[in-house]
Amino acid sequence: MPSPESAAASPAERQTHGFQAEVRELLQLMIHSLYSHREIFLRELISNASDANDRLRFAAIGEPALLADGSELEIRIETDQAAGTLSITDNGIGMTRDEAVANLGTIARSGTAEFFRSLSGDQQRDSQLIGQFGVGFYSAFIVADRVEVLSRKAGLPAESGVHWESSANGEFTVETVTRPQRGTTVKLHLKPEAKEFADPFRLRALIRRYSDHIAFPVRMRKEGEASLEWEAVNQAKALWTRPRAEITDEEYRQFYQHLAHDFTEPLAWSHNRVEGKREYTSLLYLPGRAPFDLWQRDAAHGVKLYVRRVFIMDDAEQFLPLYLRFVKGVVDSSDLPLNVSRELLQQEPEVEAIRSGLTKRVLDTLARLAKEEPEKYATFWNEFGAVLKEGVPQDAANRPALLQLLRFASTHEPGNEPTVSLAQYVERMKPGQDRIYYLVGDSLAAARASPYIERLTQRGLEVLLLSERIDEWVMGQLMGDVDGFPGKRFKDAARGDLELGTLESEADRKHHDEELKESKGLLKRVKDAVGDRVLEVRVSTRLADSPACLVLGEHDLGAGMRRILAAAGQSVPESKPALELNVGHPLVKHLDGLGDGARFKELALILYDQAQLAEGGQLGNPAEFVQRLNRLLVELAAAPPAS
Ligand code: ADP
Ligand code: MG
């Protein structure tokens, strides 16, 4: 309910609005289930006040008159312990009546629905999600049963103030009021059990904890409620402008939490000042966990951009390549014009230079983490490895650094954790080995058990195992010598010739030649039976325990890529595999002993179908396969038991 005085001032203009449905739901949640971490409301409201000041400073670049009634931007916090109220006041951009209606109740923020989906039921965790989803204002209702907002838009006359009020009962009211000063006051009528937040002593401690890095002074009355003097409680200096040596780790962490609205700890950060021809400061963080929208194409990403301390924009994406979209941070440039827009950023040569500098910083930070804190790096890799991989084909200039950062599961490691680096692989290569063998499977378990690598592992050769969607594409782009590893090349164990080179002994070759000679007839007969399904039938050098496998040509599209393209509705070019037979396998020997009748053809086709299944493929006609197999089994059942 609006207070009687203000209602009397302009009763005709008082309106009641219903909260938008999702907002209503959100409020219920705030009120009933999120108080385990309730002091976050202060962080959110101070953060909004700071945003409002930032936005005014930015708007005043083009329109200095907006600062006419005072250019020192600040935030004031005032309490009345007797009344149990707490007010947060900024002298920033302010809101018009329409903006207050839209921003504080009728328009659901884009993140709201996602917020609900992300809720875990764990209060501690859920309360930390609030800021991340852009629903911070409503956190006021965690501690207040009534909230008033008084605001006046910068540049508008005193009579165009707005008074917004709600008790979170599904409705809010707005009316037009006279407000002498520009900016916004959020006044909380604290719940009986939240009266502690009217205690100046408690507040000071909280402000210092959550808002030290806010670039505006957060002021409170000097000795208490009655004093006329105000004093700053926080440092009021943008953290990144301070010298590194003076900043504690705790301050860096707090700043990250403010910046990313993420209450978990960052894995690492890099704070740098570049001086000389171009000048800029950057503070970049590696988060400890992936955000909910890491894989959403249109999700916001990028750094917060400042020009000479003036906030310009959030999510400036031109400063980092897409494959580093998980990085959070601030860039403060001394060279960019203050009126720079998103469009202009795309053309600024300055931006390109900063981007390449920042990219190197991030890659250096990752390399350092990998070297000095492998456990943290493992966390990083699990959360963001698949994103970083996108850079390998995309960023040729940084490819050597990126390749060093890759981690793989491997036949030489028991677990499925990706821990093996290329450097490690190369170090334990066999003498004479110059191929880095890898295999992409549907899962790591499937890759590990795959027939394609039987002989390689039997020879003690290490095979890197991959199974992420993006892997086939990434690895397929890596032709020629591996950057940073002269003379070494990647070799897909499922394609073409294994290129064993000198790893194959004279005896091996002789044995293979003999097999070839002996099997000539068999190969031809199997090809006749299998027909056009395969390009050719040949003697395998990769199988040990399995009878057959299908092998693609070096440049054919792989099975995984085919499935992705087909799912996306694209036409996929035909590519025929070769059927390789393990001529030492009893089943193949048995086949060789059969005449050219129907039995021969059935068994040959079963081998072909099995080979398809083993590579994770789908049979053209599964029913036919089952029938064939069953006919064989019936015969087997009818045969006299072996003695
Ligand atoms: P977010 O800050 O992520 O946008 P909030 O729920 O905290 O989400 O705030 C919602 C919106 O209300 C803000 O985007 C802003 O438009 C408006 N707002 C909140 N507090 C203020 C303020 N102190 N001054 C001006 N506008 C504000
Ligand atoms: Mg906010």
Short mmCIF file of C-alpha atoms in Angstrom, two decimals, residues 49 52-60 63-76 88-96 150-162 177-186 216:
data_model
loop_
_atom_site.label_atom_id
_atom_site.label_comp_id
_atom_site.label_asym_id
_atom_site.label_seq_id
_atom_site.Cartn_x
_atom_site.Cartn_y
_atom_site.Cartn_z
CA ALA A 49 22.97 1.09 -7.67
CA ALA A 52 22.80 2.85 -12.40
CA ASN A 53 25.73 5.15 -11.66
CA ASP A 54 27.79 3.53 -14.39
CA ARG A 55 24.99 4.02 -16.87
CA LEU A 56 24.59 7.68 -16.00
CA ARG A 57 28.30 8.32 -16.37
CA PHE A 58 28.17 6.68 -19.76
CA ALA A 59 25.07 8.62 -20.87
CA ALA A 60 26.70 11.86 -19.72
CA GLU A 63 24.97 14.66 -22.78
CA PRO A 64 26.99 16.32 -19.98
CA ALA A 65 23.89 18.21 -18.78
CA LEU A 66 22.64 14.97 -17.22
CA LEU A 67 25.14 15.54 -14.42
CA ALA A 68 23.92 19.11 -13.82
CA ASP A 69 22.79 18.51 -10.25
CA GLY A 70 26.00 16.87 -9.08
CA SER A 71 28.72 14.97 -10.84
CA GLU A 72 30.10 12.97 -7.93
CA LEU A 73 28.44 9.59 -8.23
CA GLU A 74 27.94 7.68 -5.01
CA ILE A 75 25.80 5.22 -3.12
CA ARG A 76 24.34 6.01 0.30
CA ILE A 88 20.02 2.18 -0.55
CA THR A 89 20.29 5.37 -2.60
CA ASP A 90 22.21 6.05 -5.78
CA ASN A 91 22.45 9.24 -7.83
CA GLY A 92 22.62 7.39 -11.11
CA ILE A 93 20.45 7.10 -14.20
CA GLY A 94 17.12 6.59 -12.37
CA MET A 95 13.88 5.25 -13.83
CA THR A 96 10.82 6.81 -15.38
CA LEU A 150 11.65 6.10 -5.27
CA SER A 151 13.26 7.18 -8.47
CA ARG A 152 13.76 10.03 -10.85
CA LYS A 153 15.32 9.71 -14.25
CA ALA A 154 18.40 11.85 -14.83
CA GLY A 155 17.56 14.87 -16.96
CA LEU A 156 13.86 14.94 -16.07
CA PRO A 157 12.26 17.54 -13.78
CA ALA A 158 11.50 16.95 -10.09
CA GLU A 159 7.79 16.35 -10.72
CA SER A 160 8.48 13.29 -12.83
CA GLY A 161 9.56 11.09 -9.94
CA VAL A 162 8.02 7.68 -9.44
CA VAL A 177 5.66 11.94 -7.19
CA THR A 178 7.95 14.88 -6.78
CA ARG A 179 11.51 13.84 -6.06
CA PRO A 180 14.08 16.56 -5.49
CA GLN A 181 17.12 14.51 -6.47
CA ARG A 182 17.85 12.29 -9.44
CA GLY A 183 18.56 8.58 -9.04
CA THR A 184 16.95 5.83 -7.05
CA THR A 185 16.26 4.94 -3.43
CA VAL A 186 15.27 1.39 -2.56
CA PHE A 216 31.82 4.30 -6.31
#
